[in-house]
């Protein structure tokens, strides 16, 4: 807190002192130059009466008497009075002309004033007239009071600022020591609220990544254990005395398990790529109807047992959208393949529009998805039936990748009952 207070206090005081001494140069002199005529008129009005009284006193007198009279009058003035020859004055030509016109000449920013006595070459000089200058004691006292007041103001500002900054520091220290739930709680009206919100967002993201990493590690170890165990068993059986037909069968089993491991690694890498905050999707504008029909055509060979139909709504025939073609195709393909595992006879893929937004429905005529599980299925490695075989299973990453892709496109994925009787997955962005 001392550092915050001192830095703010010193900044204020240095600024005040700087302004005090720079004000005449930065403001005073330019203003006087700009309002020069107004200043001259002001000083002439201020001294006109005094000069007239002096002229009334001096005009009837001889030069010697004028000098003595000025000396007598000096006792009644708080600034010097003098008589001088006009030829000895250091004035400009314009100012000398003003004297001959019996105008008051103002010099030195209102410190010296001159007026010519009519029908003579004698000039009455008044000044220098000094502004009020307080004594050193008063000046020091004024600065002491100002310093005290600004010190108090700096303290009143620094204390709540320091307490809020300290709250952020404490949260950061707790987070660094392993308390990943630590957050900085500040009022939204605080000047430090944006910093606290940024820290909280970062902490939440890190907490999510750590939790996801732990869950991913646990799930991956579980997913790897089964195919590795099958490979080990098949290797043992292949080395055991047996006929070539049995050995070929076990080797084929090993090949299938290796393919399963390869697929798992591929999906893990894809999931990890999309799990980053900014994977750098390369978006481009696409005419959605031909793009979707091509995507469906490419995935059809993997679904020989069911019929896949692609429908384009009339208002979506010329629909355009900015997408990452390969990544969005991956999401749509995952949904179609997922539907193919449970569909009885057919899958229907439909492209529609909704208020300039793009919708893709994937419907199947399978058993559907329970309402309680419609959010959970998008989590990594989640399966609704734990007894899936290798033919119907997968690794539980396909739908998680779908959610990642559509989220990075600024959209959402929803699950509901399908008109066909099964499940309807809808991509909306």
Tab-separated table of C-alpha atoms in Angstrom:
chain	number	residue	atom	x	y	z
A	1	UNK	CA	0.000	0.000	0.000
A	2	UNK	CA	2.893	2.369	0.773
A	3	UNK	CA	4.145	2.111	-2.787
A	4	UNK	CA	0.712	2.863	-4.259
A	5	UNK	CA	0.148	5.775	-1.875
A	6	UNK	CA	3.595	7.308	-2.400
A	7	UNK	CA	3.502	6.961	-6.176
A	8	UNK	CA	0.060	8.570	-6.415
A	9	UNK	CA	0.878	11.261	-3.843
A	10	UNK	CA	4.194	12.178	-5.472
A	11	UNK	CA	2.545	12.275	-8.883
A	12	UNK	CA	-0.103	14.699	-7.605
A	13	UNK	CA	2.388	16.951	-5.796
A	14	UNK	CA	4.884	17.065	-8.654
A	15	UNK	CA	2.026	17.875	-11.013
A	16	UNK	CA	0.818	20.664	-8.703
A	17	UNK	CA	4.272	22.214	-8.341
A	18	UNK	CA	4.895	21.896	-12.059
A	19	UNK	CA	1.607	23.575	-12.895
A	20	UNK	CA	2.287	26.303	-10.346
A	21	UNK	CA	5.527	27.307	-12.037
A	22	UNK	CA	4.572	26.478	-15.610
A	23	UNK	CA	1.189	28.206	-15.528
A	24	UNK	CA	2.575	31.687	-16.349
A	25	UNK	CA	4.401	30.295	-19.372
A	26	UNK	CA	1.713	27.891	-20.544
A	27	UNK	CA	-1.392	29.959	-19.809
A	28	UNK	CA	-0.615	33.422	-18.416
A	29	UNK	CA	1.635	34.744	-21.185
A	30	UNK	CA	-0.429	33.366	-24.101
A	31	UNK	CA	-3.622	34.762	-22.554
A	32	UNK	CA	-2.046	38.189	-22.072
A	33	UNK	CA	-0.846	38.211	-25.665
A	34	UNK	CA	-4.263	37.161	-26.931
A	35	UNK	CA	-6.172	39.661	-24.787
A	36	UNK	CA	-3.516	42.422	-25.000
A	37	UNK	CA	-5.915	45.233	-25.887
A	38	UNK	CA	-8.358	44.184	-23.154
A	39	UNK	CA	-5.516	44.198	-20.594
A	40	UNK	CA	-4.382	47.682	-21.685
A	41	UNK	CA	-7.936	49.042	-21.478
A	42	UNK	CA	-8.340	47.497	-18.026
A	43	UNK	CA	-5.162	49.099	-16.643
A	44	UNK	CA	-5.972	52.464	-18.219
A	45	UNK	CA	-9.402	52.461	-16.588
A	46	UNK	CA	-7.804	51.498	-13.285
A	47	UNK	CA	-5.227	54.322	-13.300
A	48	UNK	CA	-7.111	57.071	-15.142
A	49	UNK	CA	-8.477	58.704	-11.969
A	50	UNK	CA	-5.109	58.669	-10.195
A	51	UNK	CA	-3.363	60.288	-13.151
A	52	UNK	CA	-6.079	62.952	-13.406
A	53	UNK	CA	-5.664	63.873	-9.735
A	54	UNK	CA	-1.900	64.107	-10.206
A	55	UNK	CA	-2.320	66.289	-13.305
A	56	UNK	CA	-4.642	68.611	-11.376
A	57	UNK	CA	-1.942	68.973	-8.727
A	58	UNK	CA	1.038	69.389	-11.065
A	59	UNK	CA	-0.162	71.338	-14.112
A	60	UNK	CA	-0.326	74.785	-12.403
A	61	UNK	CA	3.204	74.384	-10.992
A	62	UNK	CA	6.642	75.109	-12.392
A	63	UNK	CA	8.964	72.152	-13.073
A	64	UNK	CA	10.821	72.722	-9.788
A	65	UNK	CA	7.562	72.937	-7.865
A	66	UNK	CA	6.283	69.836	-9.627
A	67	UNK	CA	9.301	67.876	-8.460
A	68	UNK	CA	8.855	68.983	-4.846
A	69	UNK	CA	5.122	68.255	-4.994
A	70	UNK	CA	5.742	64.725	-6.291
A	71	UNK	CA	8.114	64.120	-3.404
A	72	UNK	CA	5.445	65.279	-0.978
A	73	UNK	CA	2.767	63.102	-2.573
A	74	UNK	CA	5.039	60.056	-2.572
A	75	UNK	CA	4.329	59.577	1.135
A	76	UNK	CA	0.681	58.856	0.294
A	77	UNK	CA	1.376	56.186	-2.363
A	78	UNK	CA	2.379	52.578	-1.911
A	79	UNK	CA	4.400	52.522	-5.124
A	80	UNK	CA	7.012	54.897	-6.638
A	81	UNK	CA	6.064	58.204	-8.300
A	82	UNK	CA	8.491	60.055	-10.547
A	83	UNK	CA	8.765	62.790	-13.143
A	84	UNK	CA	10.942	62.151	-16.169
A	85	UNK	CA	11.658	63.662	-19.554
A	86	UNK	CA	9.768	61.928	-22.357
A	87	UNK	CA	12.957	61.621	-24.351
A	88	UNK	CA	14.516	59.411	-21.688
A	89	UNK	CA	11.709	56.831	-21.741
A	90	UNK	CA	12.351	53.387	-23.233
A	91	UNK	CA	9.128	53.046	-25.161
A	92	UNK	CA	8.187	51.983	-28.656
A	93	UNK	CA	7.221	54.391	-31.401
A	94	UNK	CA	3.576	53.394	-31.036
A	95	UNK	CA	3.709	53.997	-27.286
A	96	UNK	CA	5.366	57.402	-27.810
A	97	UNK	CA	2.530	58.339	-30.126
A	98	UNK	CA	0.081	57.305	-27.415
A	99	UNK	CA	1.834	59.673	-25.003
A	100	UNK	CA	1.499	62.594	-27.385
A	101	UNK	CA	-2.223	61.807	-27.609
A	102	UNK	CA	-2.343	62.033	-23.793
A	103	UNK	CA	-3.107	58.310	-23.450
A	104	UNK	CA	-1.800	56.229	-20.572
A	105	UNK	CA	1.025	53.926	-21.604
A	106	UNK	CA	1.079	50.545	-19.828
A	107	UNK	CA	4.393	48.673	-19.589
A	108	UNK	CA	5.722	45.448	-18.052
A	109	UNK	CA	2.349	43.688	-17.846
A	110	UNK	CA	0.736	46.381	-15.744
A	111	UNK	CA	3.667	47.225	-13.477
A	112	UNK	CA	4.648	50.614	-15.015
A	113	UNK	CA	2.342	53.438	-16.148
A	114	UNK	CA	3.209	56.698	-17.955
A	115	UNK	CA	1.170	59.859	-18.708
A	116	UNK	CA	2.452	63.045	-20.387
A	117	UNK	CA	1.717	66.362	-18.686
A	118	UNK	CA	-0.036	68.464	-21.360
A	119	UNK	CA	2.006	71.218	-23.067
A	120	UNK	CA	5.271	69.866	-21.563
A	121	UNK	CA	7.831	67.122	-22.231
A	122	UNK	CA	7.487	65.860	-18.660
A	123	UNK	CA	6.002	62.411	-18.049
A	124	UNK	CA	4.467	61.191	-14.800
A	125	UNK	CA	5.744	57.652	-14.077
A	126	UNK	CA	3.900	55.367	-11.651
A	127	UNK	CA	5.397	52.087	-10.609
A	128	UNK	CA	6.562	49.485	-10.590
A	129	UNK	CA	3.279	48.361	-9.004
A	130	UNK	CA	3.955	44.914	-7.538
A	131	UNK	CA	1.339	42.220	-7.044
A	132	UNK	CA	0.762	40.996	-3.528
A	133	UNK	CA	3.468	38.531	-2.505
A	134	UNK	CA	2.792	36.624	0.720
A	135	UNK	CA	5.582	36.184	3.204
A	136	UNK	CA	7.707	33.059	3.196
A	137	UNK	CA	5.931	31.818	6.339
A	138	UNK	CA	2.492	32.180	4.733
A	139	UNK	CA	3.760	30.556	1.558
A	140	UNK	CA	5.193	27.595	3.467
A	141	UNK	CA	2.016	27.262	5.524
A	142	UNK	CA	-0.104	27.265	2.371
A	143	UNK	CA	2.006	24.542	0.800
A	144	UNK	CA	1.906	22.525	4.011
A	145	UNK	CA	-1.896	22.660	4.087
A	146	UNK	CA	-2.104	21.770	0.387
A	147	UNK	CA	0.317	18.877	0.889
A	148	UNK	CA	-1.683	17.594	3.852
A	149	UNK	CA	-4.985	17.800	1.975
A	150	UNK	CA	-3.644	16.059	-1.090
A	151	UNK	CA	-1.969	13.451	1.095
A	152	UNK	CA	-5.319	12.741	2.724
A	153	UNK	CA	-7.004	12.540	-0.682
A	154	UNK	CA	-4.303	10.180	-1.956
A	155	UNK	CA	-4.737	7.994	1.131
A	156	UNK	CA	-8.517	7.872	0.708
A	157	UNK	CA	-8.018	6.830	-2.913
A	158	UNK	CA	-5.149	4.395	-2.342
A	159	UNK	CA	-6.651	2.409	0.538
A	160	UNK	CA	-9.696	0.934	-1.273
A	161	UNK	CA	-7.610	0.566	-4.432
A	162	UNK	CA	-4.978	-1.348	-2.490
A	163	UNK	CA	-7.561	-3.576	-0.779
A	164	UNK	CA	-9.066	-4.551	-4.145
A	165	UNK	CA	-5.640	-5.098	-5.675
A	166	UNK	CA	-4.713	-7.184	-2.644
A	167	UNK	CA	-7.822	-9.328	-3.208
A	168	UNK	CA	-6.635	-10.069	-6.748
A	169	UNK	CA	-3.107	-10.860	-5.493
A	170	UNK	CA	-4.464	-13.209	-2.806
A	171	UNK	CA	-6.616	-15.008	-5.366
A	172	UNK	CA	-3.622	-15.344	-7.708
A	173	UNK	CA	-1.429	-16.703	-4.902
A	174	UNK	CA	-4.096	-19.198	-3.831
A	175	UNK	CA	-4.542	-20.292	-7.433
A	176	UNK	CA	-0.783	-20.685	-7.840
A	177	UNK	CA	-0.684	-22.883	-4.723
A	178	UNK	CA	-3.226	-25.309	-6.165
A	179	UNK	CA	-6.601	-23.888	-5.147
A	180	UNK	CA	-8.047	-23.798	-8.661
A	181	UNK	CA	-11.414	-22.600	-7.379
A	182	UNK	CA	-9.902	-19.316	-6.117
A	183	UNK	CA	-11.464	-16.227	-7.685
A	184	UNK	CA	-11.140	-12.467	-7.170
A	185	UNK	CA	-14.466	-11.091	-5.940
A	186	UNK	CA	-14.720	-7.363	-6.732
A	187	UNK	CA	-17.697	-5.039	-7.250
A	188	UNK	CA	-18.364	-4.476	-10.940
A	189	UNK	CA	-18.205	-0.703	-10.418
A	190	UNK	CA	-14.586	-0.968	-9.240
A	191	UNK	CA	-11.861	0.364	-11.537
A	192	UNK	CA	-10.085	-2.980	-11.102
A	193	UNK	CA	-13.152	-5.035	-12.041
A	194	UNK	CA	-11.936	-5.616	-15.659
A	195	UNK	CA	-8.632	-6.967	-14.309
A	196	UNK	CA	-10.444	-9.212	-11.811
A	197	UNK	CA	-12.832	-10.461	-14.500
A	198	UNK	CA	-9.932	-11.244	-16.816
A	199	UNK	CA	-8.169	-13.151	-14.033
A	200	UNK	CA	-11.361	-15.047	-13.182
A	201	UNK	CA	-11.930	-15.976	-16.823
A	202	UNK	CA	-8.344	-17.170	-17.115
A	203	UNK	CA	-8.591	-19.125	-13.853
A	204	UNK	CA	-11.850	-20.726	-14.955
A	205	UNK	CA	-10.347	-21.729	-18.272
A	206	UNK	CA	-7.243	-23.190	-16.610
A	207	UNK	CA	-9.402	-25.040	-14.076
A	208	UNK	CA	-11.487	-26.437	-16.914
A	209	UNK	CA	-8.381	-27.493	-18.849
A	210	UNK	CA	-6.855	-29.194	-15.804
A	211	UNK	CA	-10.118	-30.975	-15.042
A	212	UNK	CA	-10.453	-31.949	-18.690
A	213	UNK	CA	-6.868	-33.179	-18.724
A	214	UNK	CA	-7.436	-35.355	-15.650
A	215	UNK	CA	-10.664	-36.744	-17.065
A	216	UNK	CA	-9.028	-37.297	-20.431
A	217	UNK	CA	-6.097	-39.125	-18.859
A	218	UNK	CA	-8.446	-41.360	-16.891
A	219	UNK	CA	-10.659	-42.026	-19.894
A	220	UNK	CA	-7.764	-42.664	-22.287
A	221	UNK	CA	-6.195	-45.174	-19.924
A	222	UNK	CA	-9.551	-46.939	-19.729
A	223	UNK	CA	-10.026	-46.877	-23.511
A	224	UNK	CA	-6.525	-48.195	-24.176
A	225	UNK	CA	-6.740	-50.993	-21.654
A	226	UNK	CA	-9.357	-53.051	-23.541
A	227	UNK	CA	-7.742	-53.234	-27.015
A	228	UNK	CA	-4.287	-53.747	-25.501
A	229	UNK	CA	-5.616	-56.649	-23.426
A	230	UNK	CA	-7.213	-58.144	-26.539
A	231	UNK	CA	-3.965	-57.753	-28.497
A	232	UNK	CA	-1.985	-59.422	-25.723
A	233	UNK	CA	-4.466	-62.303	-25.582
A	234	UNK	CA	-4.445	-62.716	-29.365
A	235	UNK	CA	-0.631	-62.730	-29.413
A	236	UNK	CA	-0.521	-65.441	-26.773
A	237	UNK	CA	-3.044	-67.504	-28.694
A	238	UNK	CA	-1.191	-66.941	-31.961
A	239	UNK	CA	2.043	-68.248	-30.426
A	240	UNK	CA	0.305	-71.284	-28.954
A	241	UNK	CA	0.348	-74.503	-30.988
A	242	UNK	CA	-2.593	-74.206	-33.361
A	243	UNK	CA	-3.477	-74.588	-37.000
A	244	UNK	CA	-2.866	-71.777	-39.497
A	245	UNK	CA	-6.553	-70.925	-39.689
A	246	UNK	CA	-6.663	-70.100	-35.982
A	247	UNK	CA	-3.415	-68.127	-36.207
A	248	UNK	CA	-4.803	-66.118	-39.145
A	249	UNK	CA	-7.959	-65.402	-37.122
A	250	UNK	CA	-5.931	-64.135	-34.158
A	251	UNK	CA	-3.755	-61.970	-36.429
A	252	UNK	CA	-6.896	-60.463	-37.956
A	253	UNK	CA	-8.122	-59.722	-34.436
A	254	UNK	CA	-4.827	-57.946	-33.720
A	255	UNK	CA	-5.184	-55.896	-36.928
A	256	UNK	CA	-8.694	-54.822	-35.948
A	257	UNK	CA	-7.510	-53.819	-32.477
A	258	UNK	CA	-4.593	-51.845	-33.955
A	259	UNK	CA	-7.072	-50.068	-36.257
A	260	UNK	CA	-9.196	-49.281	-33.215
A	261	UNK	CA	-6.170	-47.820	-31.411
A	262	UNK	CA	-5.297	-45.777	-34.503
A	263	UNK	CA	-8.849	-44.429	-34.670
A	264	UNK	CA	-8.744	-43.574	-30.964
A	265	UNK	CA	-5.468	-41.668	-31.337
A	266	UNK	CA	-6.844	-39.798	-34.364
A	267	UNK	CA	-9.977	-38.739	-32.471
A	268	UNK	CA	-7.909	-37.738	-29.441
A	269	UNK	CA	-5.725	-35.487	-31.592
A	270	UNK	CA	-8.793	-33.944	-33.230
A	271	UNK	CA	-10.440	-33.375	-29.853
A	272	UNK	CA	-7.251	-31.794	-28.489
A	273	UNK	CA	-6.998	-29.481	-31.515
A	274	UNK	CA	-10.532	-28.183	-31.081
A	275	UNK	CA	-10.132	-27.959	-27.305
A	276	UNK	CA	-7.696	-25.089	-27.722
A	277	UNK	CA	-9.114	-21.595	-27.312
A	278	UNK	CA	-8.284	-20.448	-30.828
A	279	UNK	CA	-7.495	-23.299	-33.222
A	280	UNK	CA	-7.510	-20.910	-36.149
A	281	UNK	CA	-10.448	-22.239	-38.177
A	282	UNK	CA	-10.066	-21.319	-41.827
A	283	UNK	CA	-13.538	-20.117	-42.677
A	284	UNK	CA	-14.774	-19.378	-46.153
A	285	UNK	CA	-18.141	-18.611	-47.664
A	286	UNK	CA	-19.905	-21.734	-48.903
A	287	UNK	CA	-23.081	-22.404	-50.844
A	288	UNK	CA	-24.528	-24.760	-48.250
A	289	UNK	CA	-26.768	-27.001	-50.394
A	290	UNK	CA	-24.057	-28.527	-52.660
A	291	UNK	CA	-21.594	-28.646	-49.760
A	292	UNK	CA	-24.019	-30.651	-47.594
A	293	UNK	CA	-24.970	-33.023	-50.424
A	294	UNK	CA	-21.285	-33.731	-51.084
A	295	UNK	CA	-20.666	-34.368	-47.372
A	296	UNK	CA	-23.579	-36.824	-47.224
A	297	UNK	CA	-22.406	-38.555	-50.401
A	298	UNK	CA	-18.919	-39.068	-48.950
A	299	UNK	CA	-20.231	-40.670	-45.752
A	300	UNK	CA	-22.812	-42.964	-47.399
A	301	UNK	CA	-20.406	-45.864	-48.170
A	302	UNK	CA	-19.854	-46.354	-44.413
A	303	UNK	CA	-23.617	-46.855	-43.893
A	304	UNK	CA	-24.529	-49.645	-46.257
A	305	UNK	CA	-27.246	-51.076	-43.978
A	306	UNK	CA	-29.402	-47.914	-43.861
A	307	UNK	CA	-30.716	-45.405	-46.370
A	308	UNK	CA	-29.374	-41.855	-46.087
A	309	UNK	CA	-31.549	-39.109	-47.593
A	310	UNK	CA	-30.476	-35.474	-48.020
A	311	UNK	CA	-33.248	-32.855	-48.205
A	312	UNK	CA	-32.797	-29.153	-48.990
A	313	UNK	CA	-35.610	-26.759	-48.047
A	314	UNK	CA	-36.756	-24.358	-50.774
A	315	UNK	CA	-35.567	-21.281	-48.869
A	316	UNK	CA	-32.155	-22.907	-48.301
A	317	UNK	CA	-31.331	-23.682	-51.941
A	318	UNK	CA	-29.143	-20.574	-52.233
A	319	UNK	CA	-28.192	-20.325	-48.565
A	320	UNK	CA	-24.615	-19.156	-47.986
A	321	UNK	CA	-22.639	-19.320	-44.735
A	322	UNK	CA	-19.068	-18.773	-43.569
A	323	UNK	CA	-17.743	-22.099	-42.306
A	324	UNK	CA	-14.553	-24.119	-42.035
A	325	UNK	CA	-15.589	-26.693	-44.693
A	326	UNK	CA	-13.497	-29.645	-43.515
A	327	UNK	CA	-14.213	-29.150	-39.820
A	328	UNK	CA	-17.944	-28.643	-40.298
A	329	UNK	CA	-18.018	-31.675	-42.602
A	330	UNK	CA	-16.347	-33.646	-39.817
A	331	UNK	CA	-19.103	-32.580	-37.405
A	332	UNK	CA	-21.920	-33.481	-39.822
A	333	UNK	CA	-20.257	-36.816	-40.680
A	334	UNK	CA	-19.890	-37.682	-36.997
A	335	UNK	CA	-23.597	-37.053	-36.450
A	336	UNK	CA	-24.577	-39.147	-39.482
A	337	UNK	CA	-22.277	-42.008	-38.442
A	338	UNK	CA	-23.615	-41.828	-34.896
A	339	UNK	CA	-27.185	-42.008	-36.245
A	340	UNK	CA	-26.178	-44.968	-38.423
A	341	UNK	CA	-25.306	-47.030	-35.340
A	342	UNK	CA	-28.892	-46.916	-34.081
A	343	UNK	CA	-31.082	-46.307	-37.153
A	344	UNK	CA	-33.364	-49.139	-38.211
A	345	UNK	CA	-33.819	-48.251	-41.862
A	346	UNK	CA	-33.128	-44.631	-42.688
A	347	UNK	CA	-31.389	-41.376	-41.818
A	348	UNK	CA	-32.660	-38.025	-43.094
A	349	UNK	CA	-30.333	-35.004	-43.325
A	350	UNK	CA	-32.178	-31.693	-43.822
A	351	UNK	CA	-30.898	-28.180	-44.537
A	352	UNK	CA	-33.158	-25.294	-43.463
A	353	UNK	CA	-32.894	-21.591	-42.664
A	354	UNK	CA	-34.200	-19.711	-39.645
A	355	UNK	CA	-33.955	-15.914	-39.641
A	356	UNK	CA	-30.752	-15.903	-41.718
A	357	UNK	CA	-29.322	-18.689	-39.588
A	358	UNK	CA	-28.400	-22.109	-40.905
A	359	UNK	CA	-29.950	-25.332	-39.516
A	360	UNK	CA	-28.912	-28.889	-40.306
A	361	UNK	CA	-31.115	-31.683	-38.906
A	362	UNK	CA	-29.923	-35.304	-38.707
A	363	UNK	CA	-32.902	-37.591	-37.992
A	364	UNK	CA	-32.896	-41.358	-37.469
A	365	UNK	CA	-35.584	-43.961	-36.819
A	366	UNK	CA	-33.735	-45.659	-33.964
A	367	UNK	CA	-34.613	-45.918	-30.261
A	368	UNK	CA	-33.952	-42.237	-29.512
A	369	UNK	CA	-32.087	-40.657	-26.576
A	370	UNK	CA	-33.540	-40.232	-23.056
A	371	UNK	CA	-34.158	-36.604	-22.072
A	372	UNK	CA	-31.879	-36.937	-19.029
A	373	UNK	CA	-28.921	-37.873	-21.251
A	374	UNK	CA	-29.294	-35.267	-23.996
A	375	UNK	CA	-26.715	-32.898	-22.491
A	376	UNK	CA	-24.333	-35.523	-21.161
A	377	UNK	CA	-23.742	-37.241	-24.497
A	378	UNK	CA	-21.588	-34.331	-25.699
A	379	UNK	CA	-19.014	-34.894	-22.956
A	380	UNK	CA	-15.825	-36.769	-23.942
A	381	UNK	CA	-15.909	-40.579	-23.566
A	382	UNK	CA	-19.556	-40.647	-22.508
A	383	UNK	CA	-21.558	-43.648	-23.726
A	384	UNK	CA	-25.200	-44.238	-22.980
A	385	UNK	CA	-24.835	-48.014	-23.082
A	386	UNK	CA	-21.784	-49.479	-21.416
A	387	UNK	CA	-22.165	-52.814	-23.206
A	388	UNK	CA	-21.471	-51.644	-26.736
A	389	UNK	CA	-19.578	-54.032	-28.921
A	390	UNK	CA	-16.798	-53.015	-31.248
A	391	UNK	CA	-19.295	-52.972	-34.108
A	392	UNK	CA	-21.671	-50.467	-32.459
A	393	UNK	CA	-19.393	-48.679	-30.046
A	394	UNK	CA	-16.893	-45.966	-30.905
A	395	UNK	CA	-14.861	-44.130	-28.308
A	396	UNK	CA	-17.298	-41.476	-27.111
A	397	UNK	CA	-15.397	-38.605	-28.743
A	398	UNK	CA	-17.442	-38.095	-31.905
A	399	UNK	CA	-20.222	-36.023	-30.339
A	400	UNK	CA	-17.725	-34.111	-28.181
A	401	UNK	CA	-15.934	-33.074	-31.383
A	402	UNK	CA	-19.283	-32.025	-32.910
A	403	UNK	CA	-19.951	-29.691	-29.989
A	404	UNK	CA	-16.446	-28.224	-30.195
A	405	UNK	CA	-16.753	-27.500	-33.924
A	406	UNK	CA	-20.188	-25.867	-33.748
A	407	UNK	CA	-19.183	-23.829	-30.675
A	408	UNK	CA	-16.142	-22.469	-32.516
A	409	UNK	CA	-18.521	-21.448	-35.310
A	410	UNK	CA	-20.573	-19.467	-32.789
A	411	UNK	CA	-23.474	-21.923	-32.856
A	412	UNK	CA	-24.981	-24.774	-30.864
A	413	UNK	CA	-26.042	-28.402	-31.182
A	414	UNK	CA	-29.353	-29.655	-29.816
A	415	UNK	CA	-30.965	-33.063	-29.330
A	416	UNK	CA	-34.679	-33.796	-29.379
A	417	UNK	CA	-37.139	-36.445	-30.465
A	418	UNK	CA	-37.207	-37.045	-34.221
A	419	UNK	CA	-40.348	-37.168	-36.385
A	420	UNK	CA	-38.990	-40.536	-37.543
A	421	UNK	CA	-39.251	-41.875	-34.009
A	422	UNK	CA	-35.579	-41.783	-33.081
A	423	UNK	CA	-33.247	-38.884	-32.256
A	424	UNK	CA	-32.887	-35.546	-34.019
A	425	UNK	CA	-29.550	-33.714	-33.802
A	426	UNK	CA	-29.712	-30.081	-34.942
A	427	UNK	CA	-26.723	-27.898	-35.796
A	428	UNK	CA	-27.654	-24.214	-35.560
A	429	UNK	CA	-25.355	-21.251	-36.339
